[in-house]
């Protein structure tokens, strides 16, 4: 791949009012993920001359003939020494149309928890496969994680097309197999793109040799994919983070509830209910960081004032009275276990949900899921690091938890070790996969759990 | 029509700066809600200025519930120190200064042979954290700055020595930040993690934030050392063979005078600075910071020691 810095691709004037896309990449060791990421960064002018020089210097000192672009992304000493990627890294690049935050997740070590971490905030996931090998276990695992985390868009990049003679039928077979699998998991949108990251085919520039492919390049798709941020039709939720009470002469009676709207739209005059107390009031005013507005929506950080003086503090949730969530102490969820200490039934943990942290007990671990084939293992006894399983939890206080499928922010939680504060597991309440209506669902014995 | 009315009319698509601003504000409020003694590390550089601006917005009309902490290396730009004091007074914030010079004078730190004081900051910083029992320390670090920073979490747990162990970081999922820590440990918090240098400048422009003048092109006496234009000052100046000349320069980053280089630039307005940043071929740190050129893992090594 060429390493000459390209000409600036961005005009400053065009950069002001662009949107932001968060996406994650997944691929196993030899699928060419570093090359793909390197090319995306490089061809969008996000690799600057001094970074390239540093890579060239480091590559030369290792006796490598060509600059090793993996050194651009492997930021830690141990990563460079061992030539592996240890941990999720976040990278930034921009085109005139969009700004991108890329969660660059390592493919092989501790893959599940890393990809879960990267996918938790992603609106799109790029899954790489090697055209010579097609859909393999790892591909199914990546698709399952994207489905589990409800990543709205999935791109399958069939890489190394140069090694299969750029054959259309090879690509078509892989694309069809993957799409069927992903749809069954409930992935709403799948795009498949044949690429050669090494040669640059269909990554940033359209391939000259794959004239049978009429779709977008990877970058073009990233720039144009319609990400649905529309808060209309979603549940409306506001976890209270902090109570603002200036108590100054000027603002003696000011009492504002600060937080980030998790989902939906709030507007002045709306009747609201406060959870878990159940008190009701209405929205008297909304400030978006100093600007008074009539309406505000996710993901804005705002301050809401209510018409009535009621007792509200951090950890409470404000929701429209007409769609206030139920609060429960019994939670059924899917968790990805992140820590070396196993999770076992009877474990006493802390559960962090939105702005509230409560005590919880792991009542049962009914099932462990194998992502490779979606088989489940009843009563596994414990969940080890990187395991994904169903859990039943009992919390010390009722929580207004939504199903993760309805709202990523109010349906997700962390389990924390009360002894040392470690993050033990990432949890998603309710049904695991959105493919609830697919054929798979019919085979299941328990409708609530759709593994 | 306000920005938000426009966004609502266009299917509620928020411009990226509003998304980044909301995220940073959320992080400030999380820390205010969960920690006892947070402090903002404030140097008078553009990132810490943007950070303070966001903190002020997050709690308005109340003042932010944080004090400021500055680690003064003794080699800072006078314009920046003046700015620091003015801003602290303007917002009625408590400012704590930890002085590298005092540590050197007391014999607790030794001047390095190369005269650079940036690596020396870590000791006074950790002492200040320990003495004031700060449990959360906001830093203006951004992940786009440097490859070790690209691996940094938004909530970064530090051990009792202030050290960072990249292998033992907590996974960070959704927007659920885990700030649990033991006595003696603290958490470094980076609200600007997802801003890039260009985002910072665009945000400064949008919010009309005033910066120290050295960020804009001005005539200044400088001399060339190791490929960088350094400004003479109390810290020292040109040695034999180094020629002082007056050039039109500006600073992209502000650290110690002894290791922060100026860049040749005619950008004397924010619009020109944004145009310059969007077209530049050099990273912020690559262009102007000697401290990161010391070795391939210079930043990582300093972070392990307790640096930001």
XYZ file of C-alpha atoms in Angstrom:
759
model
C 0.000 0.000 0.000
C 1.205 3.475 -0.744
C 2.303 5.625 2.135
C 2.642 9.002 0.480
C 0.416 11.394 2.371
C -2.543 12.289 0.205
C -3.592 15.845 -0.443
C -5.864 17.391 2.187
C -9.323 16.009 1.612
C -11.158 18.474 3.752
C -12.161 22.061 3.311
C -12.532 23.764 6.684
C -15.734 25.528 5.763
C -17.428 22.235 5.010
C -16.495 20.760 8.377
C -18.687 22.778 10.648
C -22.143 21.208 10.552
C -21.391 17.590 9.794
C -22.731 14.557 11.573
C -20.809 12.076 13.670
C -20.731 8.333 13.048
C -19.414 5.921 15.643
C -18.429 2.563 14.244
C -16.460 -0.515 15.235
C -14.303 -2.893 13.269
C -14.043 -6.607 13.876
C -11.854 -9.169 12.226
C -9.510 -11.928 13.196
C -5.741 -11.690 13.087
C -5.028 -12.298 9.450
C -8.126 -10.829 7.898
C -6.341 -7.573 7.139
C -8.084 -5.329 9.624
C -5.005 -3.223 10.344
C -4.525 -2.711 6.641
C -8.153 -1.667 6.215
C -8.001 0.710 9.177
C -4.621 1.998 8.001
C -6.003 2.715 4.561
C -9.126 4.438 5.852
C -7.027 6.656 8.105
C -4.373 7.227 5.489
C -6.605 7.987 2.538
C -8.757 10.344 4.579
C -5.638 12.337 5.457
C -5.758 11.300 9.077
C -2.213 10.019 9.006
C 0.084 12.975 8.972
C 3.635 13.265 7.761
C 5.324 13.005 11.142
C 3.309 9.893 12.060
C 4.341 8.275 8.789
C 7.944 9.230 9.391
C 7.790 7.660 12.842
C 6.359 4.466 11.344
C 9.027 4.420 8.637
C 11.746 4.971 11.236
C 10.420 2.229 13.504
C 9.918 -0.192 10.619
C 13.454 0.415 9.344
C 14.930 -0.092 12.803
C 13.224 -3.481 12.901
C 14.772 -4.357 9.570
C 11.457 -4.284 7.705
C 11.660 -3.179 4.112
C 8.267 -1.486 3.830
C 6.614 0.732 6.440
C 4.413 -1.414 8.665
C 1.131 0.463 8.945
C 0.052 -1.657 11.892
C 2.519 0.480 13.872
C 0.180 3.394 13.339
C -2.487 1.744 15.383
C -0.554 -0.376 17.849
C 0.117 2.328 20.364
C 1.521 0.478 23.335
C 5.047 -0.717 23.895
C 3.917 -4.297 24.458
C 1.801 -4.216 21.327
C 4.681 -3.090 19.193
C 7.089 -5.542 20.767
C 4.776 -8.481 20.275
C 3.156 -7.300 17.058
C -0.304 -7.775 18.531
C -3.143 -5.503 19.495
C -4.059 -5.734 23.157
C -6.932 -3.416 23.672
C -9.645 -1.332 22.088
C -8.340 1.949 20.718
C -10.385 4.863 19.479
C -9.405 6.621 16.271
C -10.674 9.727 14.597
C -10.950 10.785 11.022
C -13.088 13.022 8.926
C -14.269 13.652 5.414
C -16.197 16.710 4.269
C -19.420 14.766 4.822
C -18.922 13.233 8.226
C -16.676 12.838 11.235
C -15.909 9.339 12.418
C -15.051 7.738 15.728
C -13.697 4.275 15.107
C -13.559 1.722 17.924
C -10.667 -0.361 16.695
C -11.167 -3.723 18.407
C -8.464 -6.365 18.419
C -9.468 -9.595 16.757
C -7.801 -12.371 18.641
C -7.029 -11.741 22.268
C -9.990 -11.610 24.559
C -12.051 -10.996 21.467
C -15.527 -11.133 22.888
C -15.207 -8.556 25.623
C -13.237 -6.247 23.376
C -15.777 -6.403 20.624
C -18.640 -5.988 23.089
C -16.893 -2.892 24.414
C -16.393 -1.452 20.936
C -19.890 -2.366 19.774
C -21.634 -0.882 22.817
C -21.407 2.637 21.402
C -21.255 1.762 17.714
C -23.949 2.615 15.219
C -22.283 0.450 12.598
C -19.940 -2.524 12.659
C -17.544 -3.516 9.898
C -16.885 -7.258 9.964
C -14.005 -8.500 7.873
C -13.696 -11.934 6.328
C -10.979 -13.432 4.188
C -12.428 -14.210 0.747
C -10.438 -17.439 0.654
C -12.033 -18.766 3.824
C -15.498 -17.242 3.685
C -17.817 -17.228 6.691
C -15.999 -18.960 9.534
C -16.726 -19.379 13.255
C -15.141 -16.045 14.011
C -17.412 -14.331 11.484
C -20.488 -15.838 13.094
C -19.206 -14.755 16.488
C -18.726 -11.185 15.295
C -22.188 -11.121 13.733
C -23.693 -12.476 16.936
C -21.981 -9.819 19.053
C -23.193 -7.077 16.690
C -26.718 -8.502 16.944
C -26.531 -8.904 20.716
C -25.378 -5.296 21.155
C -28.067 -4.145 18.692
C -25.658 -2.390 16.392
C -28.100 -0.986 13.821
C -25.912 -1.425 10.714
C -23.514 -4.202 9.797
C -21.066 -4.139 6.906
C -19.457 -7.365 5.759
C -16.202 -6.505 4.011
C -15.034 -9.504 2.022
C -11.308 -8.853 1.943
C -8.427 -10.251 -0.102
C -10.516 -10.416 -3.243
C -7.210 -10.128 -5.111
C -6.319 -13.610 -3.842
C -9.452 -15.196 -5.338
C -9.070 -13.596 -8.750
C -11.676 -10.948 -7.926
C -14.302 -13.597 -8.648
C -17.874 -12.409 -8.367
C -19.293 -15.843 -7.529
C -16.926 -16.229 -4.555
C -18.116 -12.912 -3.162
C -21.781 -13.609 -3.914
C -21.742 -16.926 -2.061
C -20.096 -15.439 1.038
C -22.402 -12.415 0.988
C -25.509 -14.599 0.727
C -24.451 -16.930 3.537
C -23.601 -14.044 5.850
C -26.732 -12.056 5.096
C -28.969 -15.021 5.848
C -27.196 -15.617 9.140
C -27.256 -11.962 10.187
C -30.925 -11.539 9.307
C -31.804 -14.563 11.416
C -30.071 -12.847 14.326
C -32.182 -9.767 13.769
C -29.518 -7.470 12.347
C -31.700 -4.874 10.632
C -29.361 -3.744 7.858
C -26.535 -5.683 6.211
C -24.304 -4.296 3.465
C -21.715 -6.493 1.775
C -18.691 -5.055 -0.036
C -15.907 -6.921 -1.893
C -12.552 -5.304 -1.138
C -8.826 -5.659 -1.219
C -7.503 -3.577 1.645
C -3.946 -4.183 0.473
C -4.558 -3.072 -3.108
C -7.090 -0.440 -2.136
C -10.010 -1.918 -4.074
C -13.360 -0.534 -2.902
C -12.002 0.840 0.375
C -11.808 4.503 -0.563
C -11.661 4.303 -4.336
C -13.877 2.048 -6.498
C -12.156 -1.043 -7.812
C -11.006 -0.962 -11.411
C -11.076 -4.746 -11.660
C -14.364 -5.635 -9.952
C -16.591 -3.925 -12.477
C -19.357 -6.384 -11.588
C -19.751 -4.616 -8.232
C -21.967 -1.547 -8.453
C -22.285 -0.698 -4.759
C -20.470 1.874 -2.634
C -16.895 1.709 -1.391
C -16.427 1.191 2.352
C -15.754 4.881 2.934
C -18.627 6.004 0.740
C -20.967 3.742 2.685
C -19.664 5.084 6.004
C -20.220 8.614 4.752
C -23.731 8.101 3.456
C -25.343 5.385 5.592
C -28.526 6.746 7.114
C -28.117 6.592 10.850
C -31.436 6.960 12.533
C -31.072 9.431 15.362
C -34.699 10.414 15.099
C -36.033 10.432 18.658
C -39.652 10.352 17.550
C -41.328 7.055 18.157
C -38.821 6.034 20.817
C -39.408 5.789 24.534
C -38.595 9.028 26.348
C -36.231 8.749 29.317
C -34.223 11.148 31.470
C -31.947 9.765 34.201
C -31.236 12.512 36.730
C -27.495 12.964 37.110
C -27.162 15.940 39.361
C -29.365 18.529 41.022
C -28.335 22.110 40.302
C -29.196 24.524 43.110
C -27.143 27.727 42.908
C -28.631 29.277 46.075
C -27.384 32.678 45.007
C -29.319 35.924 45.338
C -29.969 35.865 41.615
C -31.168 32.237 41.484
C -32.507 31.674 44.967
C -35.323 29.332 43.975
C -33.610 27.639 41.039
C -33.745 23.871 41.188
C -32.732 22.169 37.960
C -32.309 18.480 37.201
C -29.217 17.968 35.107
C -28.797 14.934 32.883
C -28.380 13.552 29.399
C -31.597 12.572 27.667
C -31.245 8.833 27.179
C -33.950 8.475 24.576
C -36.857 10.350 23.028
C -37.997 13.983 23.221
C -39.017 16.183 26.137
C -41.000 19.355 25.688
C -42.148 22.129 27.943
C -45.575 21.440 29.429
C -45.265 17.662 29.181
C -46.744 15.749 32.161
C -44.001 13.624 33.707
C -43.580 10.944 36.367
C -40.523 10.524 38.544
C -39.275 6.977 39.137
C -39.096 5.208 41.501
C -41.192 7.521 43.728
C -44.073 7.816 41.234
C -44.540 11.546 41.915
C -45.980 13.465 38.988
C -45.437 16.986 37.707
C -44.872 18.697 34.376
C -41.864 20.136 32.558
C -41.671 23.865 33.356
C -38.458 24.687 31.476
C -35.630 23.054 29.555
C -32.133 24.512 29.206
C -29.667 23.114 26.704
C -26.438 24.313 28.318
C -27.489 27.904 28.688
C -30.063 28.135 25.920
C -33.709 27.961 26.896
C -35.632 25.699 24.510
C -39.153 24.367 24.005
C -38.000 20.824 23.281
C -34.876 18.720 23.666
C -34.019 15.195 22.655
C -31.435 12.432 22.951
C -28.454 12.649 23.167
C -28.560 16.211 24.480
C -27.273 17.081 27.919
C -29.861 19.403 29.412
C -31.273 20.801 32.624
C -34.974 20.258 33.239
C -37.065 22.199 35.723
C -40.418 20.919 36.914
C -43.585 22.812 37.804
C -43.756 21.299 41.297
C -41.229 21.136 44.071
C -40.799 17.399 44.559
C -38.026 15.317 46.045
C -35.733 14.216 43.230
C -32.085 13.248 43.384
C -29.342 11.574 41.379
C -30.430 8.114 40.343
C -34.066 9.003 39.775
C -35.578 8.885 36.322
C -38.007 11.316 34.723
C -40.310 9.958 32.030
C -43.521 11.093 30.365
C -46.435 10.029 32.564
C -48.129 8.315 29.623
C -45.152 5.990 29.069
C -43.421 5.735 32.417
C -41.484 2.476 32.734
C -42.225 -0.110 35.403
C -39.621 -0.455 38.085
C -38.558 -3.950 39.061
C -36.175 -5.704 41.420
C -36.064 -8.849 39.297
C -34.018 -8.532 36.166
C -33.506 -11.038 33.418
C -30.618 -10.149 31.197
C -27.823 -11.311 28.977
C -24.367 -10.480 30.240
C -20.918 -10.553 28.726
C -18.471 -11.421 31.452
C -15.437 -9.153 31.300
C -13.305 -10.069 34.275
C -10.897 -12.880 35.153
C -12.871 -13.615 38.331
C -15.790 -15.874 37.381
C -19.410 -14.875 37.978
C -21.317 -17.470 39.992
C -24.870 -17.852 41.316
C -25.143 -16.280 44.755
C -22.531 -13.626 43.981
C -23.214 -10.280 45.602
C -22.394 -7.471 43.234
C -23.132 -3.829 42.552
C -25.307 -3.024 39.586
C -24.869 0.309 37.840
C -27.863 1.320 35.764
C -27.924 4.836 34.253
C -27.080 7.086 37.216
C -28.001 4.661 39.976
C -25.834 1.997 41.581
C -27.557 -0.617 43.756
C -26.707 -3.899 45.397
C -27.679 -7.044 43.548
C -27.489 -10.804 43.874
C -26.925 -13.187 41.002
C -29.867 -15.545 41.567
C -29.331 -17.875 38.629
C -27.206 -18.406 35.583
C -29.620 -20.514 33.543
C -27.609 -20.613 30.373
C -24.354 -19.946 28.623
C -24.369 -19.029 24.965
C -21.809 -20.187 22.437
C -21.648 -17.446 19.874
C -20.029 -19.606 17.197
C -23.125 -21.696 16.655
C -25.624 -20.023 19.012
C -25.972 -23.237 20.965
C -26.737 -22.914 24.649
C -25.396 -24.782 27.587
C -27.856 -25.032 30.458
C -26.684 -24.382 34.015
C -23.039 -23.690 33.268
C -22.343 -23.111 36.972
C -20.391 -19.934 36.298
C -19.475 -17.456 33.608
C -15.782 -17.066 32.838
C -14.101 -14.140 31.139
C -15.481 -13.586 27.622
C -18.484 -15.839 28.289
C -21.920 -14.618 27.344
C -24.847 -15.959 29.297
C -28.274 -15.330 30.659
C -28.566 -14.249 34.260
C -31.365 -13.630 36.710
C -30.648 -10.821 39.153
C -32.409 -9.509 42.225
C -31.666 -5.890 43.120
C -31.930 -4.190 46.510
C -34.054 -1.406 45.050
C -36.484 -1.273 42.146
C -34.983 -0.017 38.893
C -36.846 1.476 35.920
C -35.054 -0.745 33.463
C -36.175 -0.947 29.856
C -35.501 -3.838 27.540
C -32.163 -3.271 25.791
C -33.961 -3.726 22.484
C -36.146 -0.711 23.280
C -33.381 1.553 24.553
C -29.668 0.869 24.621
C -29.007 3.370 27.403
C -31.754 2.436 29.839
C -31.565 -1.281 29.077
C -27.845 -1.642 29.764
C -25.980 -2.009 33.045
C -22.660 -2.934 34.586
C -21.987 -5.461 37.297
C -19.249 -4.250 39.623
C -17.220 -6.111 42.227
C -18.037 -4.446 45.577
C -14.675 -5.539 46.986
C -12.329 -3.787 44.588
C -14.576 -1.855 42.199
C -13.663 -3.894 39.130
C -16.116 -3.968 36.277
C -17.226 -7.596 36.159
C -19.825 -7.808 33.432
C -21.804 -5.840 30.875
C -25.523 -6.497 30.939
C -28.425 -6.099 28.547
C -31.937 -6.507 29.887
C -34.639 -8.513 28.150
C -34.448 -10.646 25.037
C -30.979 -11.243 23.670
C -31.529 -11.049 19.940
C -33.924 -9.024 17.876
C -34.479 -11.993 15.594
C -37.418 -12.832 17.779
C -39.781 -13.489 14.905
C -37.424 -15.551 12.837
C -37.554 -19.309 12.459
C -35.025 -19.661 15.238
C -37.553 -18.233 17.619
C -40.052 -20.999 16.840
C -37.592 -23.603 18.044
C -37.227 -21.988 21.419
C -38.915 -23.327 24.461
C -39.082 -20.043 26.326
C -40.389 -17.054 24.419
C -38.771 -14.615 26.840
C -35.318 -15.896 25.974
C -34.608 -15.976 22.329
C -31.174 -17.485 22.040
C -33.900 29.939 13.837
C -31.654 28.575 16.550
C -29.262 25.699 15.934
C -31.589 23.370 17.807
C -34.723 24.441 15.948
C -32.868 23.797 12.721
C -31.782 20.372 13.921
C -35.339 19.500 14.963
C -36.573 20.511 11.528
C -34.006 18.161 9.942
C -35.051 14.928 11.632
C -33.278 15.883 14.868
C -29.784 15.422 13.459
C -27.434 17.116 15.906
C -24.222 18.661 14.561
C -21.167 16.762 15.756
C -19.973 19.560 18.038
C -23.229 19.375 19.993
C -22.845 15.614 20.352
C -19.296 16.020 21.656
C -20.347 18.865 23.958
C -23.217 16.820 25.420
C -20.923 13.888 26.024
C -18.315 16.025 27.818
C -20.962 17.691 29.981
C -22.349 14.283 30.904
C -18.880 13.232 32.054
C -18.489 16.324 34.263
C -21.854 15.729 35.875
C -21.087 12.042 36.476
C -17.946 12.980 38.356
C -19.751 15.678 40.347
C -22.384 13.098 41.277
C -20.054 10.283 42.272
C -16.839 11.732 43.686
C -16.048 13.619 46.869
C -13.088 15.771 45.861
C -12.670 16.330 42.130
C -10.284 18.899 40.682
C -9.699 20.254 37.182
C -6.132 20.280 35.961
C -5.847 23.704 34.385
C -2.748 24.868 32.544
C -4.092 27.774 30.539
C -3.639 25.739 27.370
C -6.466 25.514 24.843
C -7.650 22.035 25.856
C -7.906 22.889 29.525
C -9.610 26.163 28.618
C -12.222 24.275 26.595
C -12.567 21.813 29.464
C -13.238 24.619 31.937
C -15.722 26.212 29.539
C -17.640 22.922 29.384
C -17.553 22.573 33.172
C -19.005 26.063 33.543
C -21.813 25.217 31.121
C -22.511 21.860 32.794
C -23.517 23.384 36.122
C -24.843 26.799 35.115
C -26.310 28.868 36.658
C -24.413 27.397 39.622
C -20.608 27.510 39.660
C -18.847 24.222 38.841
C -18.240 22.241 42.043
C -14.546 21.883 41.267
C -11.345 23.719 42.103
C -8.499 24.219 39.638
C -5.033 22.742 39.951
C -2.048 23.927 37.967
C 1.330 22.263 37.979
C 3.644 25.162 37.309
C 6.952 23.987 35.907
C 8.532 27.395 36.321
C 9.036 27.492 32.559
C 5.568 28.554 31.565
C 4.751 31.342 29.160
C 4.053 34.547 31.138
C 1.004 35.239 28.939
C -0.442 31.882 29.904
C 0.093 32.352 33.644
C -1.544 35.758 33.422
C -4.481 34.194 31.574
C -4.740 31.415 34.169
C -4.996 33.862 37.071
C -7.440 36.111 35.252
C -9.805 33.238 34.387
C -9.729 31.789 37.894
C -10.576 35.200 39.347
C -13.252 35.904 36.744
C -15.171 32.745 37.624
C -14.371 32.954 41.304
C -12.680 29.547 41.289
C -10.131 28.298 43.762
C -6.758 27.806 42.081
C -4.095 25.563 43.590
C -0.617 25.796 42.157
C 1.889 22.982 42.559
C 5.327 24.357 41.786
C 8.126 22.312 40.228
C 10.530 25.122 41.120
C 9.734 24.724 44.821
C 10.478 21.003 44.615
C 13.799 21.770 42.943
C 14.615 24.465 45.510
C 13.904 22.022 48.342
C 16.090 19.408 46.703
C 13.211 17.000 46.153
C 13.582 17.154 42.385
C 16.697 17.463 40.281
C 16.985 19.542 37.161
C 17.508 17.315 34.140
C 20.639 17.620 32.029
C 18.548 18.660 29.039
C 16.780 21.345 31.084
C 13.323 20.003 30.225
C 10.953 20.191 33.114
C 7.923 18.569 31.583
C 8.731 15.068 32.912
C 9.362 16.581 36.345
C 5.717 17.626 36.675
C 4.598 14.188 37.732
C 6.044 14.396 41.251
C 4.389 17.699 42.290
C 1.173 16.568 40.616
C 1.010 13.326 42.580
C 1.978 15.126 45.802
C -0.806 17.654 45.272
C -3.301 14.865 44.610
C -2.195 13.035 47.727
C -2.164 16.058 50.026
C -5.512 17.431 48.938
C -6.925 13.883 48.724
C -8.345 14.513 45.255
C -10.262 11.441 44.129
C -10.963 12.549 40.575
C -8.649 14.679 38.452
C -9.917 16.082 35.142
C -7.390 16.335 32.345
C -7.750 17.863 28.903
C -6.096 14.933 27.121
C -7.533 13.879 23.791
C -7.228 10.453 22.229
C -6.215 11.842 18.861
C -3.097 13.423 20.337
C -0.901 10.405 20.594
C -1.066 6.664 20.092
C -0.778 5.798 23.785
C -3.597 8.247 24.499
C -5.735 6.469 21.890
C -5.803 3.579 24.355
C -6.791 5.696 27.343
C -10.217 5.347 28.934
C -12.458 8.308 29.752
C -12.343 7.209 33.405
C -8.765 6.073 34.003
C -8.117 4.389 37.324
C -4.716 5.231 38.775
C -3.030 3.283 41.539
C -1.690 4.787 44.738
C 1.438 5.819 42.800
C -0.634 7.553 40.134
C 0.482 4.947 37.629
C -1.378 3.812 34.533
C -1.310 0.154 33.575
C -2.665 -0.252 30.068
C -3.171 -3.982 30.582
C -5.348 -3.483 33.634
C -7.769 -0.896 32.328
C -11.461 -1.327 32.936
C -13.524 -1.947 29.834
C -15.719 1.090 29.223
C -19.138 0.330 27.776
C -22.054 2.507 26.681
C -21.941 5.665 28.762
C -21.635 3.819 32.048
C -18.491 5.056 33.741
C -17.212 3.070 36.689
C -15.486 5.407 39.118
C -15.113 2.981 42.029
C -11.697 3.206 43.594
C -9.946 2.274 46.804
C -8.593 4.745 49.320
C -5.357 6.196 47.929
C -6.314 5.463 44.350
C -7.799 8.123 42.155
C -9.418 8.414 38.768
C -8.205 10.577 35.918
C -11.092 11.789 33.835
C -10.836 12.952 30.226
C -14.009 14.728 29.086
C -12.410 15.753 25.763
C -11.386 12.188 24.861
C -13.416 12.163 21.659
C -12.549 15.687 20.508
C -9.888 16.094 17.834
C -7.634 19.124 17.531
C -9.916 20.446 14.801
C -13.026 19.857 16.937
C -11.422 21.847 19.748
C -10.733 24.777 17.434
C -14.178 24.651 15.876
C -15.697 24.578 19.336
C -13.553 27.529 20.439
C -14.803 29.415 17.382
C -18.438 28.507 17.938
C -18.387 29.364 21.630
C -16.241 32.473 21.074
C -13.813 31.362 23.756
C -10.938 33.743 24.415
C -7.478 32.128 24.382
C -4.036 33.373 25.402
C -2.699 35.417 22.502
C 0.209 33.102 21.826
C -2.182 30.746 19.989
C -2.519 33.361 17.242
C 0.209 34.598 14.915
C 2.397 37.280 16.438
C 5.939 38.583 16.073
C 8.254 36.899 18.518
C 11.924 36.321 19.196
C 12.787 32.680 18.645
C 15.791 30.505 17.971
C 16.135 27.104 16.353
C 16.970 24.063 18.503
C 16.523 20.447 17.366
C 14.306 21.631 14.526
C 11.965 23.633 16.773
C 11.495 27.364 17.225
C 11.902 28.006 20.936
C 11.296 31.326 22.651
C 13.913 32.601 25.083
C 12.725 33.460 28.562
C 13.587 33.084 32.208
C 14.107 29.382 31.612
C 17.067 30.102 29.315
C 17.719 30.986 25.746
C 19.966 30.583 22.763
C 23.281 28.907 23.334
C 26.411 29.505 21.362
C 25.729 28.803 17.713
C 21.983 29.378 18.055
C 20.807 32.612 16.513
C 17.848 34.554 17.874
C 15.589 36.027 15.208
C 12.170 37.644 15.089
C 9.564 35.630 13.215
C 5.791 35.566 12.796
C 4.753 32.480 14.696
C 1.986 30.927 16.731
C 1.673 27.984 19.115
C -0.438 24.900 18.482
C 0.075 23.549 21.956
C 1.259 25.188 25.124
C 3.537 23.458 27.551
C 6.938 24.411 28.828
C 8.789 27.144 26.985
C 11.814 24.866 26.914
C 10.117 22.084 24.981
C 7.173 23.703 23.178
C 7.992 24.910 19.712
C 6.307 27.698 17.788
C 5.200 27.178 14.200
C 5.643 29.694 11.401
C 2.157 31.001 10.771
C 0.221 34.019 9.572
C -2.978 32.746 11.216
C -3.938 35.699 13.374
C -7.685 34.977 13.516
C -9.574 31.860 14.543
C -10.853 31.333 10.997
C -7.281 31.294 9.723
C -6.196 28.934 12.504
C -8.981 26.483 11.617
C -7.976 26.648 7.944
C -4.371 26.023 8.913
C -5.199 23.045 11.153
C -7.437 21.479 8.509
C -4.626 21.653 5.946
C -1.628 20.836 8.111
C 0.636 17.898 7.360
C 1.958 17.562 10.891
C 0.284 16.430 14.095
C 0.020 18.843 16.956
C 2.568 17.045 19.082
C 4.850 16.051 16.233
C 5.098 19.661 15.166
C 5.775 21.283 18.464
C 6.563 18.997 21.365
C 10.063 17.825 22.096
C 8.961 15.725 25.056
C 7.213 13.208 22.815
C 10.191 12.789 20.550
C 12.403 11.322 23.259
C 11.443 7.747 22.407
C 8.835 5.782 20.536
C 6.889 5.192 23.742
C 7.643 8.480 25.504
C 4.020 9.294 26.293
C 3.184 5.780 27.449
C 6.226 5.687 29.712
C 5.332 9.023 31.299
C 1.728 7.925 31.773
C 2.879 4.815 33.557
C 4.750 7.088 35.941
C 1.648 9.085 36.728
C 1.670 11.733 34.020
C -1.546 12.558 32.192
